[in-house]
Coordinates of C-alpha atoms and ligand atoms in Angstrom, one line a residue:
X1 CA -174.2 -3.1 101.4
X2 CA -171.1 -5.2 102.7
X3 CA -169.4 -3.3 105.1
X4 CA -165.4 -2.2 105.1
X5 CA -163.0 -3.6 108.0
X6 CA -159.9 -1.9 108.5
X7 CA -158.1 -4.1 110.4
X8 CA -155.2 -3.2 112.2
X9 CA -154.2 0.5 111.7
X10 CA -151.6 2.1 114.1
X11 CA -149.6 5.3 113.2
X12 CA -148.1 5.6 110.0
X13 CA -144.3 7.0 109.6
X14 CA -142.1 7.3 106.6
X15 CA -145.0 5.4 105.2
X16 CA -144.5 3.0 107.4
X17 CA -147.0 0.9 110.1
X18 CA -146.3 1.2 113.8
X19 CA -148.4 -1.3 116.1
X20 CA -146.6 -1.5 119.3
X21 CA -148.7 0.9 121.5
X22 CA -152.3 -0.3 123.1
X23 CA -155.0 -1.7 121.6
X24 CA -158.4 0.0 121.3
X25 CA -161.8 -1.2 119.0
X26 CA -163.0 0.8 116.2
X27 CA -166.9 0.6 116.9
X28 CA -168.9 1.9 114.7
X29 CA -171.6 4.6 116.4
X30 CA -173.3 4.0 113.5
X31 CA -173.7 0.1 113.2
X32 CA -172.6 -1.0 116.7
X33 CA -170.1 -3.2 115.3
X34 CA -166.0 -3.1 115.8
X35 CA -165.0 -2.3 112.4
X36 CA -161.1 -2.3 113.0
X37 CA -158.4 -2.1 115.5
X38 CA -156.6 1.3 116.7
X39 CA -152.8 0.7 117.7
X40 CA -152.3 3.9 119.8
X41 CA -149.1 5.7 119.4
X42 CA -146.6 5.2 121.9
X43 CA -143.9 8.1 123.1
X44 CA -141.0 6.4 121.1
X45 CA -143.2 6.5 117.4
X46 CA -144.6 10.1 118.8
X47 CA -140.9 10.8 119.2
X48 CA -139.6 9.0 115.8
X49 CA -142.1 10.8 113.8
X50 CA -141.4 14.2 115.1
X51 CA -137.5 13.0 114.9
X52 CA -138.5 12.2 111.0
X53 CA -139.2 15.5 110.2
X54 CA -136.6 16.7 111.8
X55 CA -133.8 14.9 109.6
X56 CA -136.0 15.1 106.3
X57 CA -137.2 18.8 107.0
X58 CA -138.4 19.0 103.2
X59 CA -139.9 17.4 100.2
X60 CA -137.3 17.0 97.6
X61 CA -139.3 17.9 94.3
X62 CA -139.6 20.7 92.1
X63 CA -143.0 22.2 92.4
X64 CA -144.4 21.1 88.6
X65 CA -143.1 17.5 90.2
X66 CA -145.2 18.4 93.9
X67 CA -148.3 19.3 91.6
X68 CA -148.1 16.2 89.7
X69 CA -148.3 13.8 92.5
X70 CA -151.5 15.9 93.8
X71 CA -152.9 15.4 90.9
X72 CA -152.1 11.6 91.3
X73 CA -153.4 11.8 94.9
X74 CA -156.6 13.8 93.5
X75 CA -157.6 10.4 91.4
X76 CA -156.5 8.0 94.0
X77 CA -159.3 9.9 96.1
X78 CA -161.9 9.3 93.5
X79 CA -161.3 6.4 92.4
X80 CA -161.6 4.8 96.2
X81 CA -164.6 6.9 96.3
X82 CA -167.3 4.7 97.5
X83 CA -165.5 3.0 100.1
X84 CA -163.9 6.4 101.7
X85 CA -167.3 7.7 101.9
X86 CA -168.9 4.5 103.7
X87 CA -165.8 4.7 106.2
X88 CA -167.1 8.3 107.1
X89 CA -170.8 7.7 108.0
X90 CA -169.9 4.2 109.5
X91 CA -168.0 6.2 111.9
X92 CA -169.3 9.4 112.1
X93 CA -172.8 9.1 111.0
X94 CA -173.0 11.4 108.4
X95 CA -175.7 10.9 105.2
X96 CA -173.9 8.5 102.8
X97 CA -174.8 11.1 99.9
X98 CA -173.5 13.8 102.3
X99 CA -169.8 11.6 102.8
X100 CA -169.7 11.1 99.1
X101 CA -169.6 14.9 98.6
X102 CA -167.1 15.2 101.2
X103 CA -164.7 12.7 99.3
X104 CA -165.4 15.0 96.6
X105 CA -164.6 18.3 98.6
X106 CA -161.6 16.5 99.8
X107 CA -160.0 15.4 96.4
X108 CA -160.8 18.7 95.2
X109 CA -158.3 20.3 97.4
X110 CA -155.6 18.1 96.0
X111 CA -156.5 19.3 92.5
X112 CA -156.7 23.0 93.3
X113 CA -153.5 22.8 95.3
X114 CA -151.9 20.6 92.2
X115 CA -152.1 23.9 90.3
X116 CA -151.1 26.2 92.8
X117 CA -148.0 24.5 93.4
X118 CA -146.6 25.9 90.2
X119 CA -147.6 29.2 90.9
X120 CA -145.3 30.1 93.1
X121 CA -144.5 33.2 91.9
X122 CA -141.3 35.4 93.3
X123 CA -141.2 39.0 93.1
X124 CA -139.3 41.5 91.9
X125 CA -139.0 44.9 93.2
X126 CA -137.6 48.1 91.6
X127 CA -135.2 49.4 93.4
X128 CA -134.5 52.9 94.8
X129 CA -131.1 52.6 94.1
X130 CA -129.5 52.3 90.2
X131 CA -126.9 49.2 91.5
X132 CA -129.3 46.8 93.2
X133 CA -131.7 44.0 92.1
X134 CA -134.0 43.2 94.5
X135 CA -136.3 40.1 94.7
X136 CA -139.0 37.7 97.0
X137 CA -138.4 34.2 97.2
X138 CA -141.2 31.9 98.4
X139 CA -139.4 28.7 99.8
X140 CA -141.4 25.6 102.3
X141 CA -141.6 27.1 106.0
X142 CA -140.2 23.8 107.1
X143 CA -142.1 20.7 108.8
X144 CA -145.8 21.5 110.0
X145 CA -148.5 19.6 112.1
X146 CA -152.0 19.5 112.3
X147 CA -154.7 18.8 113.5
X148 CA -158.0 17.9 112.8
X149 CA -161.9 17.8 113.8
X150 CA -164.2 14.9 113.3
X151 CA -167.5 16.7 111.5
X152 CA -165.8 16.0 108.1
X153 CA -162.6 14.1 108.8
X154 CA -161.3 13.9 105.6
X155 CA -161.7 17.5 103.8
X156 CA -160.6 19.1 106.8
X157 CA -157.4 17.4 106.6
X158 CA -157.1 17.4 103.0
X159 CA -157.4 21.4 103.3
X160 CA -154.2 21.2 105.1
X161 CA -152.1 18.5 103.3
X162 CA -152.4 19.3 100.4
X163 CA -151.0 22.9 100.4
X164 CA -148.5 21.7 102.8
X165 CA -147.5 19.4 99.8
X166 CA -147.8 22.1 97.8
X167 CA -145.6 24.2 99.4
X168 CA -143.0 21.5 100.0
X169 CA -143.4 21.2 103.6
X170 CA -143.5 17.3 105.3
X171 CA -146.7 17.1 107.9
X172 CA -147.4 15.2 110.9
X173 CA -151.3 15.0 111.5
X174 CA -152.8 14.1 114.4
X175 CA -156.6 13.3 113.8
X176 CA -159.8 13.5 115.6
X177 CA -159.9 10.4 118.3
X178 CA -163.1 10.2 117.1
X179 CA -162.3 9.4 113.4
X180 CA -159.1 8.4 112.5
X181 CA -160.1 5.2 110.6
X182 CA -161.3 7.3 108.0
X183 CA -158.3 9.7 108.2
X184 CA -156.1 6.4 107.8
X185 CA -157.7 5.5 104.8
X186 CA -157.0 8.6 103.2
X187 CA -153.5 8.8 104.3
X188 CA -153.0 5.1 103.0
X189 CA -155.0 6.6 100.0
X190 CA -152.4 9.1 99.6
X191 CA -149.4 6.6 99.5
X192 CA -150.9 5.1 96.1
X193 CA -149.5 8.3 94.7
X194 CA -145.6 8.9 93.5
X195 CA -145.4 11.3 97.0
X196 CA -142.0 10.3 99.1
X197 CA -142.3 8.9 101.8
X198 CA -141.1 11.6 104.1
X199 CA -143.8 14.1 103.1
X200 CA -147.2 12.7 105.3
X201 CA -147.5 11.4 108.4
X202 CA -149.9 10.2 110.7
X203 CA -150.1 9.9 114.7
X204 CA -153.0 8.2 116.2
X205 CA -153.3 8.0 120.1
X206 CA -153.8 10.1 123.5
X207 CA -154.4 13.6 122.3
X208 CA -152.9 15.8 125.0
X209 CA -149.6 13.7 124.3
X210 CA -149.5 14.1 120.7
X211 CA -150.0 17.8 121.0
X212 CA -147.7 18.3 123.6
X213 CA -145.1 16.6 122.0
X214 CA -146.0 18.2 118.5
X215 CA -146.1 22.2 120.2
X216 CA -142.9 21.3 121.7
X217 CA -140.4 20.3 118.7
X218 CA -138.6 23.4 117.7
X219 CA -138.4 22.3 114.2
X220 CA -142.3 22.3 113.7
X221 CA -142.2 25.5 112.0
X222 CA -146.4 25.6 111.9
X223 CA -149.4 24.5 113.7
X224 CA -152.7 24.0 111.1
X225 CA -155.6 23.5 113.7
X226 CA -159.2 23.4 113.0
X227 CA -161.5 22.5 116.1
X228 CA -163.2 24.6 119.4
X229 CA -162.2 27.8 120.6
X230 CA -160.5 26.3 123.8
X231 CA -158.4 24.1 122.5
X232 CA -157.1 26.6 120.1
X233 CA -156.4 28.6 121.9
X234 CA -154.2 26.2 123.7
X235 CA -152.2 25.1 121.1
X236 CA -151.3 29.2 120.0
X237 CA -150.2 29.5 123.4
X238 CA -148.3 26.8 123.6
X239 CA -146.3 27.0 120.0
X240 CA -145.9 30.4 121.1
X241 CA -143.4 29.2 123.1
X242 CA -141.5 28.0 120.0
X243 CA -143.0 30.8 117.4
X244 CA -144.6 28.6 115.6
X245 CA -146.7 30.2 112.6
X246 CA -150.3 29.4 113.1
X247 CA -153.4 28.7 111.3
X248 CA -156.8 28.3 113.8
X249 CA -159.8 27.6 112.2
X250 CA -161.7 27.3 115.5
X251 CA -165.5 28.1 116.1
X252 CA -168.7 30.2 114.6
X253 CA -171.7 31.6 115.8
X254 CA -173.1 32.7 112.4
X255 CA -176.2 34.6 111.7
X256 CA -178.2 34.1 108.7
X257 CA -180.0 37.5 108.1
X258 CA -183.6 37.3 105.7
X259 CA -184.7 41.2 105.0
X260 CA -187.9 41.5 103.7
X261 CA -187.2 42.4 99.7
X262 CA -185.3 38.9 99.8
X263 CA -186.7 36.5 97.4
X264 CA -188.7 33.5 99.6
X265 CA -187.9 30.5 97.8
X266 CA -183.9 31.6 97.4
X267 CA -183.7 32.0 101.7
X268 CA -186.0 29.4 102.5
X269 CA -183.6 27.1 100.2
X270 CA -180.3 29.0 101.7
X271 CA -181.4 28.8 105.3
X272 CA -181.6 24.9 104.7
X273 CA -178.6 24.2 103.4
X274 CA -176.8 26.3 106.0
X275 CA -178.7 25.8 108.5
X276 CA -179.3 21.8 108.0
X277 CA -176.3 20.7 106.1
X278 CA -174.9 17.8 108.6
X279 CA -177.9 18.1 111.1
X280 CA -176.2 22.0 112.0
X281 CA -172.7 20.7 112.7
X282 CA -170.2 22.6 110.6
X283 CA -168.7 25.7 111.7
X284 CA -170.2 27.2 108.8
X285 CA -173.7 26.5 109.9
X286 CA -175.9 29.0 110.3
X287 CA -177.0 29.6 114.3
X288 CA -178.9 32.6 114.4
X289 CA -181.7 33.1 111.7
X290 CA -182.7 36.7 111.9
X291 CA -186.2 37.2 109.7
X292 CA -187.3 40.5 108.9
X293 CA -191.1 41.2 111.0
X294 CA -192.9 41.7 108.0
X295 CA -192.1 38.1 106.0
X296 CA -192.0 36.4 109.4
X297 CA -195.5 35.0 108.3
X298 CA -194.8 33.9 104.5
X299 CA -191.8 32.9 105.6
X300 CA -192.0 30.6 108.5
X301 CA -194.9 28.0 107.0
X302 CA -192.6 27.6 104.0
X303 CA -189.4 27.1 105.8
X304 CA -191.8 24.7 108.2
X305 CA -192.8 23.1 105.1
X306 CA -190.0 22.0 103.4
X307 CA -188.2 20.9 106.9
X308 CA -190.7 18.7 107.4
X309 CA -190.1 17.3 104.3
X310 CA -186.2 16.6 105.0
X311 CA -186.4 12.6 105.1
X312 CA -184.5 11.7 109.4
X313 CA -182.9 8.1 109.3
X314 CA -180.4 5.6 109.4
X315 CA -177.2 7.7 107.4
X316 CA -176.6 4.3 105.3
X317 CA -179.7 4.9 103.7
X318 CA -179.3 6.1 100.4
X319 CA -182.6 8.6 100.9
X320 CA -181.7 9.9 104.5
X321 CA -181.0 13.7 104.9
X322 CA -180.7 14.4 108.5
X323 CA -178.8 11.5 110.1
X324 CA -180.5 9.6 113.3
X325 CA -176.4 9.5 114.5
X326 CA -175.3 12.8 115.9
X327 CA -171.8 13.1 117.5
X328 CA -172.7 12.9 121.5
X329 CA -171.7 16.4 122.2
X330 CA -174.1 17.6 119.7
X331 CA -176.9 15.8 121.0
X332 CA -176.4 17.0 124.3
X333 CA -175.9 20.6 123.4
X334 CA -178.9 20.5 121.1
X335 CA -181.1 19.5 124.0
X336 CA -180.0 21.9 126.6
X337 CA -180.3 24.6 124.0
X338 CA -183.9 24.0 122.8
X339 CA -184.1 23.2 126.9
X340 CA -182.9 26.7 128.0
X341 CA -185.0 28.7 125.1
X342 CA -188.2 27.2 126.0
X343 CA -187.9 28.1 128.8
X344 CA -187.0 31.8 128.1
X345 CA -190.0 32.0 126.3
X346 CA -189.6 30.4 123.0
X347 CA -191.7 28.6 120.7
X348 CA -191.0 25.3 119.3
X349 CA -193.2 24.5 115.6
X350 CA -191.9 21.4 114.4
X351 CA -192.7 18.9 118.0
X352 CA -188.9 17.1 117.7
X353 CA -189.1 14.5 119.9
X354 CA -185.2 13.6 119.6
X355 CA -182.7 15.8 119.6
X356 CA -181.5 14.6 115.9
X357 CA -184.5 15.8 114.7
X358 CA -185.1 19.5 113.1
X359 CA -186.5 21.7 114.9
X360 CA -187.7 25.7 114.6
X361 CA -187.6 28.0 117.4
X362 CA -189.3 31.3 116.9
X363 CA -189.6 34.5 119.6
X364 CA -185.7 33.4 120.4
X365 CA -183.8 36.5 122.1
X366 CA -180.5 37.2 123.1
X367 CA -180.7 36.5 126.9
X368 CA -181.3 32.3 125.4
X369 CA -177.7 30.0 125.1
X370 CA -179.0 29.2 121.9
X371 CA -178.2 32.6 120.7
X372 CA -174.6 33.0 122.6
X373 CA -173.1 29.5 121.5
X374 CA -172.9 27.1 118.5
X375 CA -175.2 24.6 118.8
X376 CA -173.9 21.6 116.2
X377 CA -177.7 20.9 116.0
X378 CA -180.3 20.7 113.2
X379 CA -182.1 23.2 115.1
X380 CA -183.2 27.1 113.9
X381 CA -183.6 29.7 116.1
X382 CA -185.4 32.7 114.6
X383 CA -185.1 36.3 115.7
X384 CA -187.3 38.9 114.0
X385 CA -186.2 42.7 113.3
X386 CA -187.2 45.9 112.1
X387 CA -184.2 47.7 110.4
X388 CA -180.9 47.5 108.9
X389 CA -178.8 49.3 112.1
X390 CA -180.9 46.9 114.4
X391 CA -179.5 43.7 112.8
X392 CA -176.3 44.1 111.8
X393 CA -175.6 45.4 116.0
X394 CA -177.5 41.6 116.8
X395 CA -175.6 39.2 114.1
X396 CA -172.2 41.3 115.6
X397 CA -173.1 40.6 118.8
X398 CA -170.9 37.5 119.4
X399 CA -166.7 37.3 119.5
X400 CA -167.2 34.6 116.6
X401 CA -166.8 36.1 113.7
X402 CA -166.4 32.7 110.8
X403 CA -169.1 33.0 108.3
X404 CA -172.5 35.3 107.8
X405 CA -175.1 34.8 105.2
X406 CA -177.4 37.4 103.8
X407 CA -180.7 36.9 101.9
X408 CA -181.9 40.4 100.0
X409 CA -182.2 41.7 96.5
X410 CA -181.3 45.2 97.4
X411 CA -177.8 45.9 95.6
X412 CA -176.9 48.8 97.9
X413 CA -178.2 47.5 100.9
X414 CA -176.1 44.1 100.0
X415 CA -172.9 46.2 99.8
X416 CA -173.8 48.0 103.3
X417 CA -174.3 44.5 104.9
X418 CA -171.5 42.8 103.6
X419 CA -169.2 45.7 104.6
X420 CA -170.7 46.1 108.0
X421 CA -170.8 42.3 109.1
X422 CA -167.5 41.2 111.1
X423 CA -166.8 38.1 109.8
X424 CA -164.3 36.4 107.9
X425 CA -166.7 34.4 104.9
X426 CA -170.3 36.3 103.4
X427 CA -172.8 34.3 101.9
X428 CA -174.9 36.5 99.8
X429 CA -177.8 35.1 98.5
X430 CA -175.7 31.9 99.5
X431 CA -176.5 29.2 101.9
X432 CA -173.0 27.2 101.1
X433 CA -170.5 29.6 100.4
X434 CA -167.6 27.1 101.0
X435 CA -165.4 25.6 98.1
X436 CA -161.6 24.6 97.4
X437 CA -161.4 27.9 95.4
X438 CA -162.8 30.3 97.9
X439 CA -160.5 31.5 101.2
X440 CA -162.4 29.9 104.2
X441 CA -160.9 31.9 107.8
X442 CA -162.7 33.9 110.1
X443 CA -161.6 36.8 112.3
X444 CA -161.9 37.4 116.1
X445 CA -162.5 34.4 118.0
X446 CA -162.9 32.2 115.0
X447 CA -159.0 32.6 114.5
X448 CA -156.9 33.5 111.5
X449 CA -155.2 32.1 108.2
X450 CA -157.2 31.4 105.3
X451 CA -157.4 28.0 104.3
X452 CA -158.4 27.3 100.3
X453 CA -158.4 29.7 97.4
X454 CA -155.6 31.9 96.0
X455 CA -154.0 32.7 99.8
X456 CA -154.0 29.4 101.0
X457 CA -150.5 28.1 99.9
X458 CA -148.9 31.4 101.8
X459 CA -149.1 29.9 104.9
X460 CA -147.2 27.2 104.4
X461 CA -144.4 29.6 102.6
X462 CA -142.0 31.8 104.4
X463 CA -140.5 34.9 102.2
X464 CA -136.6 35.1 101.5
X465 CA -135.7 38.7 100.7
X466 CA -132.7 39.2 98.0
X467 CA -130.9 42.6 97.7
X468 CA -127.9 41.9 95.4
X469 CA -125.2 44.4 94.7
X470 CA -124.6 44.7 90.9
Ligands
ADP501 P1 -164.0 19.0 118.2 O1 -163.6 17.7 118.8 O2 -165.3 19.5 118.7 O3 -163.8 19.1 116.8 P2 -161.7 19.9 119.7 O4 -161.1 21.2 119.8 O5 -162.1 19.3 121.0 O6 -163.0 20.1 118.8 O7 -160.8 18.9 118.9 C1 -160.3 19.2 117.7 C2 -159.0 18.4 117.5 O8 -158.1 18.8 118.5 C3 -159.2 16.9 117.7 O9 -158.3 16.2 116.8 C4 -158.9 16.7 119.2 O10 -158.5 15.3 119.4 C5 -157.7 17.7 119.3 N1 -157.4 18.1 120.6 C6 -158.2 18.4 121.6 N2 -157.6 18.8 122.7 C7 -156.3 18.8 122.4 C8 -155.0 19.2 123.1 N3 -155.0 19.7 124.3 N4 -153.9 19.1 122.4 C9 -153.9 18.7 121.1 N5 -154.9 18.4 120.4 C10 -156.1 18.4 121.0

C-alpha cells in the first residue's frame, strides 16, 4: 500500500488556503511517519472566517438546488473512497475495513440530507378566527459552528454539515487536534461539488482559541458539538451568553442488558459489535454488560469464544479487527479501569496483556470505575442479575443517558424495558442501532438535539410564524 501525503494544509476559508500561522507535523500514530504539514490558524484567519459568515450569513440556493449539490458531495465521498479511509486509520488507527465503513456512514449523511432538503415542509394552521390565514415557515437559523471528536472524524462531521447545508446555513468547523488531516480531506472533498464557496469552512489550530472566538460571535446562531461531558458543557455555558441554539452530543455510559429468554447467538453477536466496534470507543459502545444469573454459564464461554477469535493487529491490515493503535487516553483509561476492578474483586478471563487487547471482566459491581465511567476500551465488564426491577434500577444508575441495548425475546417484557430505560437511542435485539436514517441524541448528561433521521434538519431551522389579515 503507498501511503497518502497531504502536504501543506492550513485553514480553509471561502474555499480558500490560509498558511500564515505556525507550523506543526502531521505524524502518523499509526506509522510513525510525518504524513503532512498543519498551518495553525492564526487570530486574523480565526477572525476572517467568523467575519465571513458574518457578511454571507446564508447559502443562496433554493433547497431542490441545496439537495442537489449533496448529492454531488455524496459521490465525491465515494468515489475518493479508498484514500479517505487510509487518511483515517493512518491517523487515528482505526481498522482499514472499519474507516471504509465510516466513509460510507459519512457520504450517507449527505445523501439522506440531499432529500431532506426538499422537505421542508411549512404548515398551515386553521384559524379560530373566519379573516385570518395562518402559516409556519422554516427558514436557515443563520451561520453555525461545530465541532468535532476524533473516534470517527469524518461521520461525525458529516452528521453536522450536511443538514446545515441542508437547511441553508454556512458552518465554520473546528475539528479534533487530533485529526484534522482527515477532516481536511473531506472538506477539500466537499469543494469538488457545485456548493458556493461561502457555505463550509474549516479552522484548524489552538482549540480554546477557536472556541472562544467561535462562542463569542453574536452572529453564530448555533453551536453543533459532539465530544466529553466537560467540554460541553463549556461551550453551552459559554454560547449561553450569546443564546446560541445548541446541539451536545457529549458522553455515554451504556448498559447492554442479556435476560435469560434472549436468544444466545443473537447477544453474544450484539454484545460484540457494541461492545468491540472500534476497540469500545464510540459513545455508543456498550460499558456495562448486565447477564441474567441463570445464562451467565452458556453465555460467557461463547462470548469468550468468539472474542478470542477477533484477529488484534496492525489497522492497515486488511484482516485486523481490534486495532493495536488506541487513542492515548483510551489506553490509559482502559488500564486503570481493568486496574481499579481487579482490585475490587473482579475477574479477568481473557489474560490481555496490553491494554488494546479485549478483555472480559466478570463479578464487576457498582462500587468499580469501570461501572461509573466510559471506558473507550475493548474491555466488558459483566454484572449478573435476578429480575426485571433489579436491572433496569442498575443500567439507570448513571447521569448518562445516550444509548441502551436489550437482548430478549419476550414481546411484553421488551415494551417494559424499552419504556423504563432513560436513554435517548434502544437497541433491541440490536448491537448497532446507529444509521443516517435513525435520530441519534441522548438525554441527561449525554446532552440534547437529535442528530440524523427525520428531526435532524430542525435544528438547523428556526420557525417564522405568519398570521395575515384577509
Ligand atoms: P474528545 O477529544 O475525547 O472527543 P473533547 O471534548 O476533549 O472530547 O474534544 C471534542 C472536541 O472539542 C475536539 O475537537 C476538541 O479539540 C474540542 N475542544 C476541547 N476543549 C475545547 C474548548 N475549551 N473549546 C472548544 N473546543 C474544545
Amino acid at each position: 500500500m503507498k501511503l497518502i501525503n497531504l502536504g501543506n494544509i492550513g485553514s480553509l476559508i471561502g474555499n480558500l488556503w490560509h498558511f500564515d500561522g505556525e507550523v506543526k507535523p502531521l505524524v502518523s500514530p499509526t506509522t510513525g511517519e510525518t504524513w503532512g504539514k498543519l498551518h495553525l490558524a492564526t487570530d486574523a484567519e480565526i477572525a476572517h472566517a467568523i467575519d465571513y459568515v458574518r457578511k454571507e450569513p446564508v447559502i443562496d440556493l433554493i433547497p431542490h438546488e441545496r439537495g442537489r449539490v449533496l448529492r454531488q458531495i455524496y459521490h465525491a465521498l465515494l468515489g475518493n473512497k479508498e484514500e479517505l479511509a487510509q487518511a483515517i486509520t493512518l491517523e487515528m488507527g482505526k481498522p482499514i475495513a472499519e474507516a471504509r465503513g465510516e466513509v460510507t456512514y459519512a457520504a450517507n449523511y449527505f445523501a439522506w440530507f440531499a432529500e431532506e432538503a426538499k422537505r421542508i415542509y411549512g404548515k398551515g394552521i386553521p384559524s379560530s378566527k373566519e379573516n385570518k390565514k395562518l402559516e409556519v415557515l422554516y427558514e436557515p437559523i443563520g451561520p453555525t459552528a461545530a465541532i468535532t471528536p476524533w473516534n470517527f472524524p469524518l461521520a461525525m462531521a458529516a452528521r453536522k454539515m450536511a443538514p446545515a447545508i441542508a437547511a441553508g446555513c454556512p458552518m465554520i468547523v473546528k475539528p479534533s487536534s487530533y485529526t484534522p488531516g482527515t477532516f481536511i480531506m473531506m472538506i477539500t472533498i466537499c469543494y469538488h461539488s457545485e456548493l458556493p464557496k461561502n457555505a463550509l469552512h474549516a479552522l484548524i489550530g489552538d482549540t480554546k482559541k477557536i472556541g472562544n472566538a467561535l462562542m463569542e460571535a453574536p452572529h453564530i446562531r448555533k453551536i453543533s458539538f459532539t465530544g466529553s461531558y466537560e467540554t460541553g458543557r463549556s461551550l453551552y455555558i459559554q454560547g449561553a451568553h450569546t443564546l446560541k441554539k445548541a446541539t451536545m452530543e457529549l458522553g455515554g455510559n451504556a448498559p447492554l442488558i442479556i435476560f435469560d429468554d434472549a436468544d444466545l447467538e443473537t447477544a453474544v453477536d450484539g454484545a460484540i459489535a457494541s461492545k468491540f466496534r472500534m476497540s469500545g470507543q464510540t459513545c455508543v459502545c456498550a460499558n456495562r454488560l448486565f447477564v441474567h444469573k441463570k445464562i451467565l454459564p452458556t453465555f460467557l464461554p461463547a462470548f469468550i469464544k468468539k472474542i478470542g477469535a477477533l484477529k488484534v493487529g496492525n489497522p492497515l491490515l486488511e484482516e485486523t479487527e481490534l486495532s493495536t493503535i488506541l487513542h492515548p487516553e483510551s489506553l490509559k483509561k482502559t488500564e486503570a479501569h481493568i486496574a481499579d476492578a481487579l482490585k475490587k474483586g473482579a475477574k479477568a478471563h481473557m489474560g490481555a496483556k496490553h491494554p488494546y487487547e479485549p478483555e472480559i471482566l466478570t463479578d464487576v459491581t457498582p462500587e468499580m470505575r469501570i461501572f461509573n465511567e466510559e471506558t473507550f476500551g475493548p474491555v466488558a465488564p459483566i454484572i449478573t442479575f435476578e429480575t426485571e426491577e433489579e436491572v433496569i434500577q442498575l443500567a439507570n444508575q448513571t447521569p448518562c443517558g445516550l444509548a441502551a441495548y436489550l437482548f430478549t425475546e419476550g414481546l411484553k417484557r421488551s415494551e417494559r424495558l424499552t419504556k423504563a430505560l432513560r436513554f435517548g437511542i434502544i437497541g433491541l435485539n440490536d448491537g448497532s442501532p446507529s444509521s443516517v436514517e435513525g435520530s441519534f441524541g441522548g438525554i441527561k448528561d449525554s446532552g440534547f438535539g437529535r442528530e440524523g433521521g427525520p428531526t435532524g434538519i430542525y435544528e438547523y431551522l428556526t420557525e417564522k410564524f405568519v398570521s395575515q389579515k384577509l
